[in-house]
Tab-separated table of C-alpha atoms in Angstrom:
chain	number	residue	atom	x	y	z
T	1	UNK	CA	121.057	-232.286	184.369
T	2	UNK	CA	118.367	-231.445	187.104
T	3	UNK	CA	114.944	-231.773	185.953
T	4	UNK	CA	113.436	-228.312	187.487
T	5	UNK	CA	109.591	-227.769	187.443
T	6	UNK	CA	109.872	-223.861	185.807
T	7	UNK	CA	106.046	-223.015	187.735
T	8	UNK	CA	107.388	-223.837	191.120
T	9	UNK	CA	111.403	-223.915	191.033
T	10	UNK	CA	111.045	-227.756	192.379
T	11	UNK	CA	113.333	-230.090	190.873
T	12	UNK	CA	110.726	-233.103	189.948
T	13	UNK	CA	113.743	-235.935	191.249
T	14	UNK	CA	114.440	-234.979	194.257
T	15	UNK	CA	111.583	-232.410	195.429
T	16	UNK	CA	114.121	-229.986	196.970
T	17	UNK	CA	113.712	-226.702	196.133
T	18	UNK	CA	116.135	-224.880	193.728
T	19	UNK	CA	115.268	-221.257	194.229
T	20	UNK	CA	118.553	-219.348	194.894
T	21	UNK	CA	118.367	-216.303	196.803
T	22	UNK	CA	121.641	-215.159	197.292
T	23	UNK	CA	125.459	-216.666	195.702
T	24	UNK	CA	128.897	-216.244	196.727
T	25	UNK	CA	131.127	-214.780	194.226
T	26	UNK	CA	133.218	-217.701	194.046
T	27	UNK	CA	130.050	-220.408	193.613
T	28	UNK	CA	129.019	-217.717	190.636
T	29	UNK	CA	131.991	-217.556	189.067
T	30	UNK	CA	131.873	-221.617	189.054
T	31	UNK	CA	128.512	-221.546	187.707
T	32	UNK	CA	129.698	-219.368	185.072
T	33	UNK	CA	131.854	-221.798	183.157
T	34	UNK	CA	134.993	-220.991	185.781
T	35	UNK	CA	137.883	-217.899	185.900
T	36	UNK	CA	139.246	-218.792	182.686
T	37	UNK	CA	136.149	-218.632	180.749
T	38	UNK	CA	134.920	-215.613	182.786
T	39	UNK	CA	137.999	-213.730	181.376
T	40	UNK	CA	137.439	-214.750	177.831
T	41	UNK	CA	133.924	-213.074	178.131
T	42	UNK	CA	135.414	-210.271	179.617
T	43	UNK	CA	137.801	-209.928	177.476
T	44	UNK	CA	135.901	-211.351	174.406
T	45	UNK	CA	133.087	-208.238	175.228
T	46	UNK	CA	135.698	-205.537	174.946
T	47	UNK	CA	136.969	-206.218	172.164
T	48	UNK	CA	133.101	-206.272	170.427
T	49	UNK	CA	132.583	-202.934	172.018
T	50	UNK	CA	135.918	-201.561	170.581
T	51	UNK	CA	134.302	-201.992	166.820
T	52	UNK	CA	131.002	-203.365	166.725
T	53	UNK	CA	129.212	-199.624	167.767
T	54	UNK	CA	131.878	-198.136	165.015
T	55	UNK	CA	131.500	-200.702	162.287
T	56	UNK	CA	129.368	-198.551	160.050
T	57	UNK	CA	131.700	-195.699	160.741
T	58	UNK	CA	134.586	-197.731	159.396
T	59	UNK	CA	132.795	-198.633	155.799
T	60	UNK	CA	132.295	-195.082	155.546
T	61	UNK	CA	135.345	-193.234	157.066
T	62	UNK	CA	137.921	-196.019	156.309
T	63	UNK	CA	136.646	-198.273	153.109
T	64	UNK	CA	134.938	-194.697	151.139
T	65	UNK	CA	131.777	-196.635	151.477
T	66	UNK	CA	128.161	-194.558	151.566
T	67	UNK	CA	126.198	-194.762	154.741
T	68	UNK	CA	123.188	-196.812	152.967
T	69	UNK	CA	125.278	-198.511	151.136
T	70	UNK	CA	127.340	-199.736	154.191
T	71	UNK	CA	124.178	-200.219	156.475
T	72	UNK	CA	122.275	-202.698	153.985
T	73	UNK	CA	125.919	-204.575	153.623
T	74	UNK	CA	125.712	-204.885	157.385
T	75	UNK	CA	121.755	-205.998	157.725
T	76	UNK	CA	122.793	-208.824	155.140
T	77	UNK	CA	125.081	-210.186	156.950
T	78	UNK	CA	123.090	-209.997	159.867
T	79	UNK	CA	120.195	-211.538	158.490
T	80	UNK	CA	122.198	-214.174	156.227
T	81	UNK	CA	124.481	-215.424	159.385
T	82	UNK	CA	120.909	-216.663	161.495
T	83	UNK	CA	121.288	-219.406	158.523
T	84	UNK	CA	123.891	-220.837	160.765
T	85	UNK	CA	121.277	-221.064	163.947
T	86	UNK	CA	120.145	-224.697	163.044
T	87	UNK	CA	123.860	-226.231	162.334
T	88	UNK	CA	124.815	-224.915	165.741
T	89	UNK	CA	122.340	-226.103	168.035
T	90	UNK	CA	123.010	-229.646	166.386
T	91	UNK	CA	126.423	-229.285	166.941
T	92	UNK	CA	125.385	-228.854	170.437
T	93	UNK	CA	123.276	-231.006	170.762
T	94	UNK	CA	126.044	-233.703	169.986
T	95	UNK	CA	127.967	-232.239	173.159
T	96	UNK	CA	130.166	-229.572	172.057
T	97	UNK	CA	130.756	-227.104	174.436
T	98	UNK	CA	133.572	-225.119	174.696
T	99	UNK	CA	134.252	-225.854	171.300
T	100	UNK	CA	131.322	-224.309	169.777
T	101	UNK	CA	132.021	-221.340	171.810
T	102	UNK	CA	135.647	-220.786	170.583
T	103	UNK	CA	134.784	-221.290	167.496
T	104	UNK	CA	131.936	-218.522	167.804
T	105	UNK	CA	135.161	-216.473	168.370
T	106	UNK	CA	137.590	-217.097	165.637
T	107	UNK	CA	134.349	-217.006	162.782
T	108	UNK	CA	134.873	-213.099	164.081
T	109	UNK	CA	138.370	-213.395	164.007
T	110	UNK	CA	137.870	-214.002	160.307
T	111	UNK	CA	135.553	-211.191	160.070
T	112	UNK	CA	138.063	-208.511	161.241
T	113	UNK	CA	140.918	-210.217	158.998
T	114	UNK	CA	138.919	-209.751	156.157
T	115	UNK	CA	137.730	-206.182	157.276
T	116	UNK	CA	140.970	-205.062	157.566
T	117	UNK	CA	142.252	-206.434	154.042
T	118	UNK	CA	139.023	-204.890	152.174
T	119	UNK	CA	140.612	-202.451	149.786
T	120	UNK	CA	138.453	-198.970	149.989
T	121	UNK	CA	135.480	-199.003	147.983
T	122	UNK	CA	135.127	-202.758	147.678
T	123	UNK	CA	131.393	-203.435	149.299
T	124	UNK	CA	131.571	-207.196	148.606
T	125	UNK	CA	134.625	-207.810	150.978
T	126	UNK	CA	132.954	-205.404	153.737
T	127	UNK	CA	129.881	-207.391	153.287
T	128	UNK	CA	131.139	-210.726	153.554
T	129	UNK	CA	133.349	-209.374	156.690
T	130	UNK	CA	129.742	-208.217	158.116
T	131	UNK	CA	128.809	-211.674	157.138
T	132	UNK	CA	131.487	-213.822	159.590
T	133	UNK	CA	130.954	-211.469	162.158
T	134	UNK	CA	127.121	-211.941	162.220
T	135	UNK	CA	128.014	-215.611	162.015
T	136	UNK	CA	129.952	-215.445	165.322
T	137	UNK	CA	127.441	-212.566	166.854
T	138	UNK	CA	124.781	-215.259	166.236
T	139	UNK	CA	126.100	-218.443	167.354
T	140	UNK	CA	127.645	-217.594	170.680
T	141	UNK	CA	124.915	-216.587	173.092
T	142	UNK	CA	123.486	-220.138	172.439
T	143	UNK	CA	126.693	-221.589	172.872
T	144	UNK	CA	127.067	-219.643	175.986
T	145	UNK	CA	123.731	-220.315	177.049
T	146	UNK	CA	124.596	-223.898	176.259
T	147	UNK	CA	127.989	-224.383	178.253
T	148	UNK	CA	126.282	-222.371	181.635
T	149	UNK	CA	123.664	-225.320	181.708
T	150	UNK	CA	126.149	-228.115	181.445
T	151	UNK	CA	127.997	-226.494	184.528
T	152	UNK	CA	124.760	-225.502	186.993
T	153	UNK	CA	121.220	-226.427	187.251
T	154	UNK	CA	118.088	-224.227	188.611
T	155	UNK	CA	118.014	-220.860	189.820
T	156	UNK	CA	121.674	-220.906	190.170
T	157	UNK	CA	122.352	-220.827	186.446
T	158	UNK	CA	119.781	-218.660	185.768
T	159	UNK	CA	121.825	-216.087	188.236
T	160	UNK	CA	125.021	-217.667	186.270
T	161	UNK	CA	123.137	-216.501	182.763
T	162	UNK	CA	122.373	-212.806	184.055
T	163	UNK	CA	126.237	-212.957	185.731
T	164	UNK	CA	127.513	-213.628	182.000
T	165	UNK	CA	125.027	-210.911	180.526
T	166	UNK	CA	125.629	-207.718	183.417
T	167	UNK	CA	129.821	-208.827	182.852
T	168	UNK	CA	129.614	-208.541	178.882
T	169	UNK	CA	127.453	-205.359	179.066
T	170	UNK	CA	130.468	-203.917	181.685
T	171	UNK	CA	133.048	-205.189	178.336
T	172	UNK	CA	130.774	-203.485	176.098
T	173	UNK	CA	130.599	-200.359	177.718
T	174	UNK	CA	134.250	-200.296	178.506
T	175	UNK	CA	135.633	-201.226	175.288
T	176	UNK	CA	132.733	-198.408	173.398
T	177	UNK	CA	134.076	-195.746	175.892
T	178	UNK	CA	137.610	-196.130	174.890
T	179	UNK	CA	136.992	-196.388	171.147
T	180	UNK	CA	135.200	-193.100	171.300
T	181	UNK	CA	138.291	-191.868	172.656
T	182	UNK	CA	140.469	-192.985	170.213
T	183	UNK	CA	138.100	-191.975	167.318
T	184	UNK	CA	139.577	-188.516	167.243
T	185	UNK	CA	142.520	-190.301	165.191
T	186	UNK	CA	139.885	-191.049	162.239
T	187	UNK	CA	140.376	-194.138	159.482
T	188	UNK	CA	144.017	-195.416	161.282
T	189	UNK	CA	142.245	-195.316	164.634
T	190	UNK	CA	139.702	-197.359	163.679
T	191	UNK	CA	142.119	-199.347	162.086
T	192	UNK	CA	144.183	-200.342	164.699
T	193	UNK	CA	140.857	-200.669	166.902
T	194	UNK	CA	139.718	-203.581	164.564
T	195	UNK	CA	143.290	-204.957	164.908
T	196	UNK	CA	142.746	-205.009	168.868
T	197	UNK	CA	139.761	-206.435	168.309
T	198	UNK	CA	140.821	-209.221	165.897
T	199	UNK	CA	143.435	-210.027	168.675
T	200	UNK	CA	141.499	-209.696	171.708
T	201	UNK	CA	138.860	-212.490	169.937
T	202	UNK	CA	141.676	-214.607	169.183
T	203	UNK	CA	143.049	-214.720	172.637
T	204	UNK	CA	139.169	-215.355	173.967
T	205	UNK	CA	139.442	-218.368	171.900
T	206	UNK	CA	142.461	-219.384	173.381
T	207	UNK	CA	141.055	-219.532	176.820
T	208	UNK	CA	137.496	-221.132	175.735
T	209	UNK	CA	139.100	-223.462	174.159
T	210	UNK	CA	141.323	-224.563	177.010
T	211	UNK	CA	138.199	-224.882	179.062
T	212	UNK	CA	137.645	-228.199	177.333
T	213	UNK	CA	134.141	-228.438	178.696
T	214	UNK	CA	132.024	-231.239	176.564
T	215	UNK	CA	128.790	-232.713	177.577
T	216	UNK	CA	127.631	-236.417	177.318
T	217	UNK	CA	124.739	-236.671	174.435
T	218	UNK	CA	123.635	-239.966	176.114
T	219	UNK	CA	120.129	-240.876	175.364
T	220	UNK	CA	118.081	-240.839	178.376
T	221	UNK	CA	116.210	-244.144	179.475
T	222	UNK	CA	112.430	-244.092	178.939
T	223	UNK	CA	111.013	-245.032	181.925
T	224	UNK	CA	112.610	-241.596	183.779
T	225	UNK	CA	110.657	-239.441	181.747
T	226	UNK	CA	112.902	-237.434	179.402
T	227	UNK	CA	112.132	-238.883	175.978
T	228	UNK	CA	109.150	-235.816	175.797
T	229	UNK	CA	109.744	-234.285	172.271
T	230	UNK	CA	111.273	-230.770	171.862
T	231	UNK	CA	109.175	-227.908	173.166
T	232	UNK	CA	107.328	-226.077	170.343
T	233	UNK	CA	107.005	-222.353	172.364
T	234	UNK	CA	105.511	-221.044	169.423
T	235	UNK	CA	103.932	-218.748	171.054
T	236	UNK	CA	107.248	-218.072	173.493
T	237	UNK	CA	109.239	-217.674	169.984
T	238	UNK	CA	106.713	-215.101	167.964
T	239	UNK	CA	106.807	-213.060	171.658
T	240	UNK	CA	110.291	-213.357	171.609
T	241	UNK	CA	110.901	-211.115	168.629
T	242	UNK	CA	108.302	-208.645	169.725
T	243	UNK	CA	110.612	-208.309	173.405
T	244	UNK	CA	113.795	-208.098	171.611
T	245	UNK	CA	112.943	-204.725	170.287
T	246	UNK	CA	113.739	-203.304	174.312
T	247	UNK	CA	117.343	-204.039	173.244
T	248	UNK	CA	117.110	-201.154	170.533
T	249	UNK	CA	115.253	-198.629	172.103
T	250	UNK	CA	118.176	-197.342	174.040
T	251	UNK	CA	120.510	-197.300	170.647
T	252	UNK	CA	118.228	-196.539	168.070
T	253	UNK	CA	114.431	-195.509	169.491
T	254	UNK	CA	115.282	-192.936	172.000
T	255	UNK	CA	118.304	-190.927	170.390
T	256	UNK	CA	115.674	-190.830	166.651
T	257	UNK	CA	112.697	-189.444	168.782
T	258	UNK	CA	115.209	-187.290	171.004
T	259	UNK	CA	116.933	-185.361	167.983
T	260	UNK	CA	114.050	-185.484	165.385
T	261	UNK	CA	111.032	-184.694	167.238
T	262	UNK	CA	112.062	-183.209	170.514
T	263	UNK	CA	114.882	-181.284	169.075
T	264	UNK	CA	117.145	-182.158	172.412
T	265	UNK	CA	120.659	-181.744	172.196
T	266	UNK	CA	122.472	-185.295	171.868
T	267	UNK	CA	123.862	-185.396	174.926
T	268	UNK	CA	120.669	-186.454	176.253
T	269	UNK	CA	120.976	-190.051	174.313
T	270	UNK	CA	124.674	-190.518	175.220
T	271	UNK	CA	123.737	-190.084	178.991
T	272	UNK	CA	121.005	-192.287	178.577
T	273	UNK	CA	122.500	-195.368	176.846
T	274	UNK	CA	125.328	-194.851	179.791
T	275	UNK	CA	122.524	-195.182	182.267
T	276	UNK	CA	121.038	-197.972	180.471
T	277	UNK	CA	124.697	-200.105	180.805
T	278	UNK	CA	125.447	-199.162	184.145
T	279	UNK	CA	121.739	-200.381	185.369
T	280	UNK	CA	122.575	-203.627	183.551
T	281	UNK	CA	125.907	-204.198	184.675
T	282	UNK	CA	124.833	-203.613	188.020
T	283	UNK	CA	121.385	-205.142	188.803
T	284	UNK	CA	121.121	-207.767	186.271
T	285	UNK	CA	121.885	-210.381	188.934
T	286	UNK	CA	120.383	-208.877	192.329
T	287	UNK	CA	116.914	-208.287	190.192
T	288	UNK	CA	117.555	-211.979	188.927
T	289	UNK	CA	117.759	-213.090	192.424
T	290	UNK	CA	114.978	-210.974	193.511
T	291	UNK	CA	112.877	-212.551	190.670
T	292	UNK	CA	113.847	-216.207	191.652
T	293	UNK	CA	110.497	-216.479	194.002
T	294	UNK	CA	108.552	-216.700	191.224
T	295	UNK	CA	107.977	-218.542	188.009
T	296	UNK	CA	110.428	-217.904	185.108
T	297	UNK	CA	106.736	-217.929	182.798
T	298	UNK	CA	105.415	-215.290	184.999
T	299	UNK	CA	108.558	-213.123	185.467
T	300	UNK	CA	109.239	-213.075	181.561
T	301	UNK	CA	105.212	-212.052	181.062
T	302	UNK	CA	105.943	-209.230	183.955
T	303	UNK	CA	108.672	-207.972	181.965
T	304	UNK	CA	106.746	-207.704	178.950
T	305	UNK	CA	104.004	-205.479	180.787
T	306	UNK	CA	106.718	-203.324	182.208
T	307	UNK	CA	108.288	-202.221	179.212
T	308	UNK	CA	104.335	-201.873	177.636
T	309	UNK	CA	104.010	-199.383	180.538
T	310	UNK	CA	107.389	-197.875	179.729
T	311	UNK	CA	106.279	-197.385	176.291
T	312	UNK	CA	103.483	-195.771	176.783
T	313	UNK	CA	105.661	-193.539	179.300
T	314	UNK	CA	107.666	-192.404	176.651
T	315	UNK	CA	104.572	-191.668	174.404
T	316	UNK	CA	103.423	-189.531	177.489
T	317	UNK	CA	106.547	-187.782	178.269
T	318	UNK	CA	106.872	-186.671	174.358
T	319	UNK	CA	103.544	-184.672	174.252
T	320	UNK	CA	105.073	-182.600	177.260
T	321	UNK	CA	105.448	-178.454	176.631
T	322	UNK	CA	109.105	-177.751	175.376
T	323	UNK	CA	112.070	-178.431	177.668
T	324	UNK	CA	110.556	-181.199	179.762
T	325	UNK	CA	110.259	-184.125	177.013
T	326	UNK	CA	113.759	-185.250	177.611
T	327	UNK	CA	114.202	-185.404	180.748
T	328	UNK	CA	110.797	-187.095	180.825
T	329	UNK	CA	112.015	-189.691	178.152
T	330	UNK	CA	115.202	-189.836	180.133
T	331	UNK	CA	113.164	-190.716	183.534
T	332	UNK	CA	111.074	-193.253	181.539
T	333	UNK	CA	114.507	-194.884	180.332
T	334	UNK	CA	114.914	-196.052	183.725
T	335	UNK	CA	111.598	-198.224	183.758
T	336	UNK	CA	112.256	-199.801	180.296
T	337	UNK	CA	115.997	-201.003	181.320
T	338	UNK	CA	114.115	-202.560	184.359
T	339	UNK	CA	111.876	-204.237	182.257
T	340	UNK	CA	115.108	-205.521	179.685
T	341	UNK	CA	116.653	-206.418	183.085
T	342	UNK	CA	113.701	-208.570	183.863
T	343	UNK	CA	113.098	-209.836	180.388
T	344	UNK	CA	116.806	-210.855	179.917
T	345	UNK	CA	117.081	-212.423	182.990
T	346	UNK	CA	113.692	-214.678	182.432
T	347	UNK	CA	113.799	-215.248	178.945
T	348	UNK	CA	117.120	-217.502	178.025
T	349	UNK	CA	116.116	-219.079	181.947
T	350	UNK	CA	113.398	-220.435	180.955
T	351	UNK	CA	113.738	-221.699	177.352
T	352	UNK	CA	116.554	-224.023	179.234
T	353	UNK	CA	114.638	-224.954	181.550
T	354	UNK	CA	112.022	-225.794	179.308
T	355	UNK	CA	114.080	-227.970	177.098
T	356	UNK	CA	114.942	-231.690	177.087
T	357	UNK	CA	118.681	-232.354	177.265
T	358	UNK	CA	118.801	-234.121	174.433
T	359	UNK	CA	117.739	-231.579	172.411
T	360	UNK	CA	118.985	-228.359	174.261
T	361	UNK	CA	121.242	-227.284	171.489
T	362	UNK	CA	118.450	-227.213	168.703
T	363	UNK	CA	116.234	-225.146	171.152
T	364	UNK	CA	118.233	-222.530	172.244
T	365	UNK	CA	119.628	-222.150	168.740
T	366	UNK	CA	115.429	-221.539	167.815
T	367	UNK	CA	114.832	-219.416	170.550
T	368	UNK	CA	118.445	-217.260	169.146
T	369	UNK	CA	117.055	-216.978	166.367
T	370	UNK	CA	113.665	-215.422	166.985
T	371	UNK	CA	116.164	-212.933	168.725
T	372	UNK	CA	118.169	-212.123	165.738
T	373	UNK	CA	115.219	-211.901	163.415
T	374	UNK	CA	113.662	-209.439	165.635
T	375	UNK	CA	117.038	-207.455	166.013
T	376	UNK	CA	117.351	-207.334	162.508
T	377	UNK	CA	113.957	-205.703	161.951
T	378	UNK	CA	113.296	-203.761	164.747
T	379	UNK	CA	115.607	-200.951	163.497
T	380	UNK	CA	113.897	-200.778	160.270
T	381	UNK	CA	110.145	-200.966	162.092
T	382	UNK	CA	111.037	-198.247	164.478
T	383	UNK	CA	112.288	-195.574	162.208
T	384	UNK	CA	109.234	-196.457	159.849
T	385	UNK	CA	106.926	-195.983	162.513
T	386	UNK	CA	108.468	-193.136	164.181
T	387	UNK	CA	107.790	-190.591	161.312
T	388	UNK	CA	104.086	-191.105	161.592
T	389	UNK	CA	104.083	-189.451	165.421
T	390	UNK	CA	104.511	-191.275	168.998
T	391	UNK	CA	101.153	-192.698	169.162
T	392	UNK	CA	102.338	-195.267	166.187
T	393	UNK	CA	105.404	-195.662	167.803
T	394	UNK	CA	104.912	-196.131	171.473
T	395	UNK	CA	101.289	-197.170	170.714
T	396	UNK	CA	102.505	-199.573	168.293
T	397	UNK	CA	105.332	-201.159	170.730
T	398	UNK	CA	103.075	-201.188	173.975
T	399	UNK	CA	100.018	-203.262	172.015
T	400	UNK	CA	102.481	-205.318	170.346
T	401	UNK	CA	104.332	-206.329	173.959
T	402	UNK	CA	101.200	-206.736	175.950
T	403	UNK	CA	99.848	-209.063	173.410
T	404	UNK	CA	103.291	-210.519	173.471
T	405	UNK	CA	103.525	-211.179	177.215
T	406	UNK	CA	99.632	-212.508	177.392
T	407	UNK	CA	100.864	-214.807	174.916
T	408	UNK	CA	103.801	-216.011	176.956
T	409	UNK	CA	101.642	-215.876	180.174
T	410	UNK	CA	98.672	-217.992	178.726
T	411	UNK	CA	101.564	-220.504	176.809
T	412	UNK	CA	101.408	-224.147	178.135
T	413	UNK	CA	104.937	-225.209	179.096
T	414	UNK	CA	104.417	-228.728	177.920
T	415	UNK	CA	101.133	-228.972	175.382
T	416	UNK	CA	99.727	-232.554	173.941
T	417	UNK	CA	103.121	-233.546	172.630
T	418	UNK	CA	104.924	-233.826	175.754
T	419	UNK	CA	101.663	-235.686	177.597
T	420	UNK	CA	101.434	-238.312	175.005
T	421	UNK	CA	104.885	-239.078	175.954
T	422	UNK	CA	104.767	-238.819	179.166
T	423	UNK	CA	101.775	-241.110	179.004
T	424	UNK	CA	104.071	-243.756	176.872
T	425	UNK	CA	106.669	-243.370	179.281
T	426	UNK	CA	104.391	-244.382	182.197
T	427	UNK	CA	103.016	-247.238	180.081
T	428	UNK	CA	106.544	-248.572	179.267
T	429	UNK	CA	107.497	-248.676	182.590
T	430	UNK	CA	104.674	-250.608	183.875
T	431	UNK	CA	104.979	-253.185	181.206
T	432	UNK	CA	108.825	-253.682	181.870
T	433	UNK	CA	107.866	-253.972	185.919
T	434	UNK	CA	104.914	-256.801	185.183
T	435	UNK	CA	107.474	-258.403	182.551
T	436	UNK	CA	109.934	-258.360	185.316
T	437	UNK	CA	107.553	-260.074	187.723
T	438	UNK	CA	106.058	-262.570	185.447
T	439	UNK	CA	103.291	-263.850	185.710
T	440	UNK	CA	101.137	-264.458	188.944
């Protein structure tokens, strides 16, 4: 794997540079894992959007379920599948690959067999469902993550990474869009949309698992540097959670504050999560590349200070007379996907680059779950803070992710740990080279 210094985009062997500022489709594709696995993710992302949005709408339309009821079964499985984190990033870190990926896939596979045998009114089953599919929602964007950095190095899979992210937002959106058609048929439509779903994970299995991309867990020789010790990014980690919460602004945030306080019609949130995909899908990778000049420490701290600014937009925009807040909040909207754009692009980027070989696995599957903890809570921190007006909210999210991103900014990328060693590793290799001479 290249060794790329993450403050100047240098990789420390050779001294070329590995800033990429533009890619041919093919060479992305490549990057990407190849054509086969860029068609399970495709394919792989529809089928999530099909039922994943709707999920709570089948425990209560199809299984008889309450709405409380069925959103606490779904938060425990959630919050119970980041268990799994640790066992998958050492099952990476052994050199599984495509494997762990696949098998990411049929976990959910299980899910929606169990979801669809759940007998109404059975909360257990629906849970435990919830449960498998929070396993596989959990595991694979490290395994992803994971498989991209066996296949390119540098600024080229950091474009790969944002590639993999803009594609499975275009799934998502597609596969939510035709579900919402479909929803007019009630509990057998969302029947037979967990059945496509089932299927359309199994066949995304199929062709991850034909992939057959492994990695070589080799230990690396002492003298060349790489025995430094995991990264701790503690404070990358804690930040991490506090950045994550961009991610449900769009879904949960905006469409509260919209309805309950501005009193807008809901159309308003349905065109703006729409504009929030579409500005994913297409400028996750050109604002990648545009990024690629400078550090992946400083463009993940810039992110965090744009959406702090787009915060404090939306707290502006909702003290507006009647009629302008939402197109105001709207407006706003746009700044905060940028900032998700530039956050999710950064992010992932640099915790790989960041992290030995060796122990890639075990750090991405960390740096996962900081994200799942703080997707799990975010929705229950922004609809306790939204009731006490949009200064706790917005005032509340901006402090939180400008403290976040000066924590991230001011963050040593290597810290005492990785000096000692480096320090041993120099010391090593002089003692083998005067052992090697003998004496004089």
């Amino acid at each position: 794997m290249a060794h790329t210094d993450t403050r100047t985009g240098t990789d420390t062997r050779t001294g070329t540079r590995t800033r990429t500022r533009t890619i041919r489709p093919r060479a992305l594709v490549r990057a990407s894992g190849g054509p086969r696995y860029a068609v399970a993710l495709a394919v792989d992302a529809l089928g999530t959007g099909l039922l994943r949005p709707f999920l709570l709408l089948y425990g209560v339309l199809v299984l008889r379920l309450s709405a409380p009821v069925t959103g606490i079964a779904m938060t425990v499985g959630v919050v119970v599948g980041l268990a799994c984190m640790p066992a998958v990033g050492s099952w990476l870190d052994r050199g599984a690959r495509s494997t762990v990926v696949a098998a990411s896939m049929l976990v959910r596979v299980a899910g929606v067999a169990l979801l669809l045998a759940t007998p109404a009114g059975h909360v257990w089953l629906f849970a435990a469902s919830a449960l498998f599919l929070g396993i596989g929602n959990q595991a694979w964007p490290a395994a992803h993550a994971a498989l991209v950095a066996t296949v390119a190095h540098g600024r080229e899979r950091d474009v790969a990474l944002a590639a993999g992210r803009a594609l499975r937002n275009a799934g998502l959106g597609v596969g939510a869009l035709l579900a919402t058609v479909c929803l007019a048929g009630g509990a057998t439509a969302l029947q037979a949309l967990a059945a496509v779903t089932g299927l359309a994970y199994l066949t995304a299995a199929v062709l991850v698992w034909s992939v057959r991309l492994r990695a070589r867990p080799a230990a690396v020789p002492a003298e060349s540097g790489d025995d430094k010790p995991a990264p701790r990014m503690r404070a990358l980690l804690a930040a991490n959670v506090v950045y994550v919460f961009c991610l449900n602004v769009p879904e949960i945030a905006l469409p509260l504050v919209l309805v309950t306080q501005l009193h807008a019609s809901p159309v308003w949130s349905a065109a703006i999560f729409v504009a929030n995909t579409v500005l994913v899908v297409t400028l996750q990778v050109p604002v990648t590349l545009l990024m690629s000049r400078f550090s992946r420490r400083t463009v993940l701290a810039l992110g965090g200070v744009v959406l702090a600014a787009s915060y404090l937009g939306f707290l502006a925009a909702t003290s507006l007379v009647p009629g302008w807040g939402a197109p105001a909040v709207a407006a706003v909207s746009v700044v905060c996907t940028l900032g998700e754009i530039i956050y999710a692009g950064s992010a992932t980027a640099l915790v790989t680059a960041l992290a030995p070989a060796r122990v890639l696995g075990r750090t991405l599957a960390r740096f996962e779950l900081s994200s799942g903890f703080g997707l799990a809570v975010s929705p229950a921190v922004i609809t306790a803070l939204a009731p006490h007006g949009p200064a706790a909210l917005w005032g509340g999210l901006a402090a939180a992710t400008l403290v976040s991103a000066s924590a991230v900014a001011t963050e040593k990328s290597g810290g005492t740990g990785g000096a000692r060693a480096q320090r041993r590793s120099r010391r090593i290799h002089l003692a083998r080279r005067c052992s090697a001479h003998g004496p004089q």
